[in-house]
Coordinates of C-alpha atoms in Angstrom, one line a residue:
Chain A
X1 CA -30.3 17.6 32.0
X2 CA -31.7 16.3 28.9
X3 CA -28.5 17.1 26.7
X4 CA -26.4 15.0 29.0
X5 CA -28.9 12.5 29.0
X6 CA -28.7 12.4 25.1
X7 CA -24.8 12.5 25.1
X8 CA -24.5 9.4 27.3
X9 CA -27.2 7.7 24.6
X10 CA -25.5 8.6 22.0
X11 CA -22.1 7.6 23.2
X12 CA -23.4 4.0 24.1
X13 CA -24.9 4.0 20.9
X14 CA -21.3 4.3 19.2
X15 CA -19.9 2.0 21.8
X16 CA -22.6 -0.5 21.1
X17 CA -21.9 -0.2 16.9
X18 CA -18.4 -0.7 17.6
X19 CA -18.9 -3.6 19.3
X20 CA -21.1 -5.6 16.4
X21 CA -18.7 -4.4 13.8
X22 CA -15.5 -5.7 15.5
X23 CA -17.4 -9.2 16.3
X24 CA -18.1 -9.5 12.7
X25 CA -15.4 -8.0 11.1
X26 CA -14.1 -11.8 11.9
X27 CA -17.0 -13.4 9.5
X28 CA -15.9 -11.4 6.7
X29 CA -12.2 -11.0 6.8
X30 CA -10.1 -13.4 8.3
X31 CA -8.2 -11.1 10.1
X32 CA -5.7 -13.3 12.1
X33 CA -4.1 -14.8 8.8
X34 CA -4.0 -11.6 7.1
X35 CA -1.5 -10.3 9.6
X36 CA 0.7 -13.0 8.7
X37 CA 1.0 -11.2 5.6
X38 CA 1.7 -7.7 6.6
X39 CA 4.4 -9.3 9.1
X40 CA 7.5 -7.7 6.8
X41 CA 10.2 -5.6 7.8
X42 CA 12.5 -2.9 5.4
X43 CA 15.2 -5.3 4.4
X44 CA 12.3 -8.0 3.0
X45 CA 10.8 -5.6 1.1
X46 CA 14.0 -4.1 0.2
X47 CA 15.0 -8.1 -1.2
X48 CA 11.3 -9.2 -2.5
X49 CA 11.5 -5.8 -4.6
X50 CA 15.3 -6.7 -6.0
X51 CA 13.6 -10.3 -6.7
X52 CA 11.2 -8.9 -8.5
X53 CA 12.9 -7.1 -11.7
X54 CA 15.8 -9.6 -11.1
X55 CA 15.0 -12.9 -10.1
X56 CA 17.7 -15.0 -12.2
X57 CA 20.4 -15.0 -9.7
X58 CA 18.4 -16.6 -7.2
X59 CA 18.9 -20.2 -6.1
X60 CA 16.8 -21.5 -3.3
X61 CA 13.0 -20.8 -3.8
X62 CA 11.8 -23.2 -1.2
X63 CA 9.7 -21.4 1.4
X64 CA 10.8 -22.3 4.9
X65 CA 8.5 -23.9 7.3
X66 CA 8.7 -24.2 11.3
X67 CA 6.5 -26.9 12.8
X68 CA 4.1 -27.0 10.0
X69 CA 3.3 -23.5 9.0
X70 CA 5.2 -21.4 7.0
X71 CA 7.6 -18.6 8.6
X72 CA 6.5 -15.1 8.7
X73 CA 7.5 -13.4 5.4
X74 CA 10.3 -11.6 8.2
X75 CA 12.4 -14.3 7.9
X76 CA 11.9 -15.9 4.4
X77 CA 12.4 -14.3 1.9
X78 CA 10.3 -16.8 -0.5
X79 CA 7.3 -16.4 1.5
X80 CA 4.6 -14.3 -0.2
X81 CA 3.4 -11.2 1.3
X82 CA 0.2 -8.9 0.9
X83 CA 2.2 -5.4 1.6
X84 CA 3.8 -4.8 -1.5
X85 CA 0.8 -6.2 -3.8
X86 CA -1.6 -3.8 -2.0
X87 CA 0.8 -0.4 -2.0
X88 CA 2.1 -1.6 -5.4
X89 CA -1.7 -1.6 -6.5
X90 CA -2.7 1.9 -4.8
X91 CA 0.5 3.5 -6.0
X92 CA -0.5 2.0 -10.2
X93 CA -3.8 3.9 -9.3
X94 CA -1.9 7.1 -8.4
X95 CA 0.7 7.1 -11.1
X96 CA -1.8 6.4 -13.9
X97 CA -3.5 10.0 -12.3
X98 CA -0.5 11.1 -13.1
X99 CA 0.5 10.0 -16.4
X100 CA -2.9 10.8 -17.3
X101 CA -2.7 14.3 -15.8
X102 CA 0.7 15.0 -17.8
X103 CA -1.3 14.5 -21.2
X104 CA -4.3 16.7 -19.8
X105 CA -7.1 13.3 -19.9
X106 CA -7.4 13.7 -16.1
X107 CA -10.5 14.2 -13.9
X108 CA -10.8 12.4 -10.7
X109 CA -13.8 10.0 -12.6
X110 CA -11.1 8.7 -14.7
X111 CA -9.2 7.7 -12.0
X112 CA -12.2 6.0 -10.2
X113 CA -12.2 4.0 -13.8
X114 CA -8.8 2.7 -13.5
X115 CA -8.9 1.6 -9.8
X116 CA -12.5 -0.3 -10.6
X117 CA -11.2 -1.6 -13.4
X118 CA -7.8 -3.1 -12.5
X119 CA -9.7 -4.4 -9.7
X120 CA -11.8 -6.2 -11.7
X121 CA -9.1 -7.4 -14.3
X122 CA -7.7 -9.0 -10.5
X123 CA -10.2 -10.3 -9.6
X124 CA -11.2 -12.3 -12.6
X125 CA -7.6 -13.7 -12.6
X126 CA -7.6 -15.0 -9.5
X127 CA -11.0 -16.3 -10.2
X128 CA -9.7 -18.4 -12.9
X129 CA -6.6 -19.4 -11.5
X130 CA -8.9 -20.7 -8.4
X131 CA -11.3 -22.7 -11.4
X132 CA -8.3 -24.2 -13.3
X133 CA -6.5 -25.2 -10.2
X134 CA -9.8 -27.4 -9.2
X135 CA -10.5 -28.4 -12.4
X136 CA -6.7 -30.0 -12.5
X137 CA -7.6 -31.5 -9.2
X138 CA -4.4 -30.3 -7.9
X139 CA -3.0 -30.7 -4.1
X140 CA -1.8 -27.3 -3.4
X141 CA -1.7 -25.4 -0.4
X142 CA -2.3 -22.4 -2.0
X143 CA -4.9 -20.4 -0.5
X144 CA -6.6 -17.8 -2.5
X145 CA -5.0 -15.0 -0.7
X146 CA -1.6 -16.6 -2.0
X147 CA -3.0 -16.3 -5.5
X148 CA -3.8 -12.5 -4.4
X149 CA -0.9 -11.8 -3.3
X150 CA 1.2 -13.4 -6.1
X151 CA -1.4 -11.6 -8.8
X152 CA -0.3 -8.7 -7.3
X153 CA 3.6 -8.6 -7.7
X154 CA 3.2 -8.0 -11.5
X155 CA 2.4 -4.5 -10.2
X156 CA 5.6 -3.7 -9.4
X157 CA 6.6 -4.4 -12.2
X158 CA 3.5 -1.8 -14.6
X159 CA 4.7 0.8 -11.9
X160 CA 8.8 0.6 -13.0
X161 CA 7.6 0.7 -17.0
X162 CA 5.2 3.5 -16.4
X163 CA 7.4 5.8 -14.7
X164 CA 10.0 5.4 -17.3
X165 CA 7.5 5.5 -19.7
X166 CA 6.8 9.0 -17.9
X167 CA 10.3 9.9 -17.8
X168 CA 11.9 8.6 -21.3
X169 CA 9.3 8.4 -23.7
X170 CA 7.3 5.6 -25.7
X171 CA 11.3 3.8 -26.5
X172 CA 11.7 4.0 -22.2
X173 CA 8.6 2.4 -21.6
X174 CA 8.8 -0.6 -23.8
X175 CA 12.1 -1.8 -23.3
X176 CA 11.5 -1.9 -18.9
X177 CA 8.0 -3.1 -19.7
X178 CA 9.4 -6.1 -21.7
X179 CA 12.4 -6.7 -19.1
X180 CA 10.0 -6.6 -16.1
X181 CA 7.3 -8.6 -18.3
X182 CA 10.4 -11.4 -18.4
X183 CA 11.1 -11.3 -15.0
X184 CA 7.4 -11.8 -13.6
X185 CA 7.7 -14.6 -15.8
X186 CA 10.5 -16.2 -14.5
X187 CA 9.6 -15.3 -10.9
X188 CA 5.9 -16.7 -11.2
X189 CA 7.4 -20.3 -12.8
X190 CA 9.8 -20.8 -10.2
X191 CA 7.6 -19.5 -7.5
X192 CA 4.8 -21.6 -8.8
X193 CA 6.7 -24.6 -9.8
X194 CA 7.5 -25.8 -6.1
X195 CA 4.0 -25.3 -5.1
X196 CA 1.8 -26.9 -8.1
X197 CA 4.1 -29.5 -9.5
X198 CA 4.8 -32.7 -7.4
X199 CA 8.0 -33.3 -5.8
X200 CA 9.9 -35.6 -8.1
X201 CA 9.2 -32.9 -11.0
X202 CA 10.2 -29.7 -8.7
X203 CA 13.7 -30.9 -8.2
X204 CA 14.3 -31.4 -11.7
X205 CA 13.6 -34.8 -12.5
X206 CA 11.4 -35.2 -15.3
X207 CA 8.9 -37.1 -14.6
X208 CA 7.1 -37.9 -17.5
X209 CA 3.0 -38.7 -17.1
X210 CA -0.2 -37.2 -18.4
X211 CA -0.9 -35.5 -15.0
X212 CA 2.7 -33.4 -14.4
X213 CA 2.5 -32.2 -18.0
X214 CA -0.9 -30.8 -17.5
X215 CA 0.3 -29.4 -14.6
X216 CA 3.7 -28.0 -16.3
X217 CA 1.4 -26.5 -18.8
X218 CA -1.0 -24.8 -16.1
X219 CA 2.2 -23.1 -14.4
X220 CA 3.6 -21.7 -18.0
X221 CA -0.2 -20.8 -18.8
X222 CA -0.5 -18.6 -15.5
X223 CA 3.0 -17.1 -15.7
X224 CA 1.9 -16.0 -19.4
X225 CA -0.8 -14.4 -19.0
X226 CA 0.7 -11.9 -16.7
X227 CA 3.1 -10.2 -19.3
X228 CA -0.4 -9.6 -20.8
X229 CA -1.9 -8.1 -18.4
X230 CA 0.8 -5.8 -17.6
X231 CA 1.0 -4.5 -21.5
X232 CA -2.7 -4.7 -21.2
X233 CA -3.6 -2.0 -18.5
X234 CA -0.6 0.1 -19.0
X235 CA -0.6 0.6 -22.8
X236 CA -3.2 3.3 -23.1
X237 CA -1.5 5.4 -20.5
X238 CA 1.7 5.7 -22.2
X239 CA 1.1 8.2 -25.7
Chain B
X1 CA -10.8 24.5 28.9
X2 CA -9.4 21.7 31.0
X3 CA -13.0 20.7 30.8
X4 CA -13.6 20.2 26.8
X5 CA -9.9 18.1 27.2
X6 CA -7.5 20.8 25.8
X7 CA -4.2 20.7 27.1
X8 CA -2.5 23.2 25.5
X9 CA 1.0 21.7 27.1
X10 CA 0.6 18.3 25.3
X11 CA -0.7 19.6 22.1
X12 CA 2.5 22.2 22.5
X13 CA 4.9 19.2 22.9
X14 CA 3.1 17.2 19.9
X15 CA 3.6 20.1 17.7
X16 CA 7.8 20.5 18.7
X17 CA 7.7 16.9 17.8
X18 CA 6.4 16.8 14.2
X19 CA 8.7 20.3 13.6
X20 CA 12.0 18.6 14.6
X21 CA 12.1 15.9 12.5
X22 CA 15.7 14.6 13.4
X23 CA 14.6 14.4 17.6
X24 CA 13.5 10.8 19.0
X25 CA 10.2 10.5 19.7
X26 CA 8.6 9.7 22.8
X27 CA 6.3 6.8 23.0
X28 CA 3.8 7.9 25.5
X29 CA 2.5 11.1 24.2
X30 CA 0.0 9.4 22.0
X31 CA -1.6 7.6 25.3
X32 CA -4.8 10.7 25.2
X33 CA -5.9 10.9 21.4
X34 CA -6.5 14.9 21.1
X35 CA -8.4 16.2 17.8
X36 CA -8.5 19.9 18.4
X37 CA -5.0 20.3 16.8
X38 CA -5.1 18.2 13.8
X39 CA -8.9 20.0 13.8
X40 CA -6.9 23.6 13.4
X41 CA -4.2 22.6 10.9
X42 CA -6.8 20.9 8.7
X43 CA -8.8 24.2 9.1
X44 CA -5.7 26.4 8.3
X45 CA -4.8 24.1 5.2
X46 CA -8.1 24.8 4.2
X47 CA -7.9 28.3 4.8
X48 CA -4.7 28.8 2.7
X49 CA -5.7 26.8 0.0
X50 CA -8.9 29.0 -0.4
X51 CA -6.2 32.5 -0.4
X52 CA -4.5 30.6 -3.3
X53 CA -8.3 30.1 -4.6
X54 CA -8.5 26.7 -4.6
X55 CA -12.1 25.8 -3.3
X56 CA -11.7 22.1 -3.3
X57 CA -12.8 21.8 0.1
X58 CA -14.6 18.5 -0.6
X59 CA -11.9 16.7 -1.8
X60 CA -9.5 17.6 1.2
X61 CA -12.1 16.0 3.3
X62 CA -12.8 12.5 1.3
X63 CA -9.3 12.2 0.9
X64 CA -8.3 12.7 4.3
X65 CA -11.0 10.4 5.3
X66 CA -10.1 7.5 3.3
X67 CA -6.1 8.0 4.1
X68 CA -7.0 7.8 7.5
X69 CA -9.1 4.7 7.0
X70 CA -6.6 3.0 5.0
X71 CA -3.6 4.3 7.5
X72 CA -6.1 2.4 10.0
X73 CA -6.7 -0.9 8.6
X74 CA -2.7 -0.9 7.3
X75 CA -1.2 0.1 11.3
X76 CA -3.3 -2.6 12.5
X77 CA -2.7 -5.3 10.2
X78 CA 1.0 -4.6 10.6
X79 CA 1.4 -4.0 14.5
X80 CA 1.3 -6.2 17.1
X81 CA -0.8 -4.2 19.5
X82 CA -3.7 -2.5 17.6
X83 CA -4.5 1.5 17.3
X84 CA -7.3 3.5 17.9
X85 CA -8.8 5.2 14.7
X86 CA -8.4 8.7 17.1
X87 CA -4.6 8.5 17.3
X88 CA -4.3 7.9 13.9
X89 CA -6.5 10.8 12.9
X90 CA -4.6 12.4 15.2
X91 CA -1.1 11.8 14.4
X92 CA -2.1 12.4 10.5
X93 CA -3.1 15.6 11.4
X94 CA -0.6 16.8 13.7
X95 CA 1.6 15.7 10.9
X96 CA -0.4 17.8 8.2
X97 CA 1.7 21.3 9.6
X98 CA 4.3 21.4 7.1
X99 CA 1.9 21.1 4.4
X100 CA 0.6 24.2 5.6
X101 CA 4.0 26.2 5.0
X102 CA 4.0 25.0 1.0
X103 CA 0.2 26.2 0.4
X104 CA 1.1 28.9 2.3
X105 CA 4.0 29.0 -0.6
X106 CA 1.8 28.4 -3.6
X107 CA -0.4 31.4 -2.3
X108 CA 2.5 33.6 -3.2
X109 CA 4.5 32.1 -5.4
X110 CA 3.4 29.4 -8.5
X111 CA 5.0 26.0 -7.5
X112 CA 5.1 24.4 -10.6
X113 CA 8.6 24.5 -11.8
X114 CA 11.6 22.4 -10.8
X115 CA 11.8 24.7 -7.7
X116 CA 8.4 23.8 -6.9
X117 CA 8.8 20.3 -7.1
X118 CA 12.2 19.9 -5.3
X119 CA 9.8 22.0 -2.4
X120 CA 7.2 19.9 -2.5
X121 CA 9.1 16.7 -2.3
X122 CA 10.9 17.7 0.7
X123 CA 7.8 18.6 2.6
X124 CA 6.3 15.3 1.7
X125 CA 9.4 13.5 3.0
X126 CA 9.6 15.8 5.8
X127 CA 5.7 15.2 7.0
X128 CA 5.9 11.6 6.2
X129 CA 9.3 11.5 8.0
X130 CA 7.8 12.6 11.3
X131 CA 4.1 11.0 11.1
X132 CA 6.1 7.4 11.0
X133 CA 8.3 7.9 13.4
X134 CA 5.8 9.0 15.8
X135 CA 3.8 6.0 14.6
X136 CA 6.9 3.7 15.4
X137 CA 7.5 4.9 19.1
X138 CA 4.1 5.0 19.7
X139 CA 3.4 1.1 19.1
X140 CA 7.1 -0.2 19.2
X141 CA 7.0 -1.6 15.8
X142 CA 10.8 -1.9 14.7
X143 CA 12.9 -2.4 11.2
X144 CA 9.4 -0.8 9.5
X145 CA 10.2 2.8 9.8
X146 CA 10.1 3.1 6.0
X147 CA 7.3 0.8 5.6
X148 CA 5.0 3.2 7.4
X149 CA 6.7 6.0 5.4
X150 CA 5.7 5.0 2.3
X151 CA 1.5 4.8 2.5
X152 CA 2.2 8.5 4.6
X153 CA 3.5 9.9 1.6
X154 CA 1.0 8.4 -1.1
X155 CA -1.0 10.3 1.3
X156 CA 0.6 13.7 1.7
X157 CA 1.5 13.5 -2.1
X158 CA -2.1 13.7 -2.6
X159 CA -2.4 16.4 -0.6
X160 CA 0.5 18.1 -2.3
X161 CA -0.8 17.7 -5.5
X162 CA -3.9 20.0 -4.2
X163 CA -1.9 22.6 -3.1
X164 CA 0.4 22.6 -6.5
X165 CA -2.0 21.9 -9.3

C-alpha cells in the first residue's frame, strides 16, 4: 500500500536525477571528443610508452589526418591520447603512497596532498602554456585537452625514476630521472615543433624572422620546464 | 526468492567464471546486473579482514566506491556501447573473491615477506585477469584486454595493500 507507493516515488525520483545529470553532463564535459582520446588499443600504448623513454630513433612525427580530422590515436601513433596521461597520473599518486610508506611518512592525508597538489602544479602549466600561446598570437590547433594530455606524458616518465629510485637507491633515481628528463625533452620539441612552428620552419628550413624565433623560443621554453617539474615533485620522495 | 531477483543459477555460473581464469567468457551473462553476490564477498572481505583485526571498514568502502566510479567513467569513455554503473559494481565485486582467499591468508599467516608479496601479486593479476576479461566479452571491446587490466589492478592493489599492511 503505502510502501509500494513510496518505492515507485522514489524509483522515479532516481530515474528523474539521472536524467538531468546525463543532459548536462554534456555542458560540462565534452564528452563526444573525449572519447576520441581513450580510442587506444595494447599495441599503441605498448609504442607511445617505448616513444616515451626513447624517442630518438623515430622519424615521422606528423600526425595523420583523414578528411580533415585527425585519426583516432588506434592508428597513429603521433596522435596524442588522454589514457596514459590519466593512469600515468593516478599510478604517480599510488607510488608516491608507496615510497612514502617505505620511509614510514605515510598517512592517507599525505597522499590527498600529493594528488591536490600535482594537480594543481598541472593545472597552472597548462594555464600558462594556454596564456603564452595567445599572447604569441599563434595559429595552432591545439586544444587545451592536447596541452593536457601532452602535460601529462612527463608522468611516465616521474613513475620510471621513482620506482628505481625505490628499487636502487638515491644513485638509481638520478641517473633514469635525468635520462627520462632528456627524453620528455626531445619528445615535447618534436611533438610541438610541427604543431606551433609554421611550415617552412617544421621541415627544416630556417626561416629566419622575428615571429618563428619567438616561436622556436616558446617550443624550447615549454619542453624545459618539464624536466623541472619532474625533479620538482619527485625529489622529496626519494631519501 | 525469485521475487527479491536472486537467481542462485546465474550468480553460480558468474562465480565458476571469475574462478577459472583461463575459460572464455561469455558475453551475455552480464545482460541482468545482480548485487547480492558482490554484496556477500564485500561482506566476507570485510569479515576476514576484521579476524586479522584490521577494522578499516571505512576505507574498504570509499575506495571501492571511487574504483567503481573511476572504472565507470574509464569503460565508458573507452567502449563503444556504454555500461551501466550496476554491471560494473557488479563485475568488481564478483571479481573481489580471490581477494578473499589472501586476507583469509594474512589472518593466519603475516604476508609481508617475499612470500607474501609473490602471493599477493598473483591474486592481483589473477582478480584483474578475470574482471577484464569479463569486461571485454561483455561489451566486445577488442585489442584492450590489458588496457582494462591495468586500472583493475591499481584497484585490487589497493585493496591488497589493506589486507597486507
Amino acid at each position: 500500500p503505502v510502501s509500494s507507493l513510496a518505492v515507485a516515488y522514489g524509483t522515479s525520483l532516481a530515474s528523474q536525477g539521472r536524467d538531468i545529470v546525463d543532459r548536462n553532463i554534456d555542458r560540462l564535459v565534452p564528452v563526444g571528443r573525449l572519447k576520441y582520446y581513450f580510442a587506444v588499443d595494447t599495441v599503441y600504448v605498448g609504442r607511445k610508452l617505448g616513444l616515451l623513454v626513447f624517442p630518438f630513433m623515430h622519424q615521422d612525427w606528423q600526425v595523420r589526418y583523414q578528411q580533415d580530422a585527425p585519426v583516432a590515436p588506434r592508428f597513429d601513433v603521433n596522435a596524442p591520447d588522454l589514457y596514459i596521461p590519466v593512469m600515468a597520473f593516478i599510478t604517480y599518486v599510488l607510488v608516491a603512497g608507496l615510497a612514502l610508506g617505505t620511509q614510514n611518512r605515510f598517512s592517507p592525508d599525505s597522499l590527498g596532498l600529493q594528488a591536490s597538489s600535482a594537480l594543481a602544479w598541472l593545472i597552472v602549466e597548462v594555464l600558462a602554456i594556454l596564456l603564452s600561446l595567445y599572447l604569441v598570437t599563434v595559429n595552432t590547433d591545439l586544444t587545451t585537452i592536447d596541452l593536457i594530455a601532452f602535460s601529462g606524458y612527463k608522468y611516465v616518465g616521474m613513475i620510471v625514476g621513482l620506482v628505481s629510485g625505490l628499487l636502487f637507491g638515491k644513485t638509481g633515481y638520478y641517473v633514469v630521472l635525468g635520462w627520462c628528463c632528456i627524453s620528455i625533452f626531445v619528445f615535447m620539441i618534436k611533438t610541438l615543433r610541427l604543431k606551433i612552428l609554421s611550415e617552412a620552419a617544421a621541415e627544416g628550413v630556417l626561416v629566419r624572422g622575428a615571429k618563428n624565433q619567438l616561436r622556436m623560443y616558446l617550443t624550447m621554453a615549454i619542453a624545459a620546464v618539464q624536466p623541472l617539474f619532474m625533479y620538482w615533485l619527485t625529489y622529496h620522495l626519494i631519501r | 526468492l525469485v521475487e527479491l531477483g536472486i537467481n542462485f543459477d546465474h550468480i553460480w555460473q558468474k562465480t565458476l567464471t571469475v574462478l577459472h581464469p583461463l575459460k572464455v567468457a561469455d558475453g551475455s551473462i552480464m545482460n541482468e546486473t545482480d548485487l547480492a553476490g558482490p554484496m556477500v564477498f564485500c561482506l566476507a572481505f570485510g569479515a576476514t579482514l576484521l579476524l586479522a583485526g584490521k577494522i578499516q571498514f571505512g576505507y574498504v568502502y570509499g575506495i571501492s566506491a571511487i574504483g567503481c566510479l573511476g572504472m565507470f567513467c574509464l569503460l565508458n569513455l573507452m567502449s563503444m556501447t556504454g555500461v551501466s554503473f550496476g554491471c560494473v559494481a557488479s563485475v568488481l565485486g564478483y571479481c573481489l573473491l580471490p581477494m578473499i582467499l589472501l586476507s583469509t591468508f594474512a589472518v593466519v599467516f603475516s604476508l609481508q615477506g617475499m612470500m607474501g608479496i609473490i602471493l599477493a601479486a598473483g591474486i592481483i593479476g589473477w582478480c584483474s585477469f578475470s574482471a577484464s576479461k569479463i569486461f571485454i566479452s561483455a561489451l566486445a571491446m577488442e585489442g584492450q584486454q590489458l588496457l582494462v587490466a591495468y586500472p583493475c589492478a591499481l584497484l585490487y592493489g589497493v585493496f591488497a595493500l589493506i589486507s597486507v599492511f
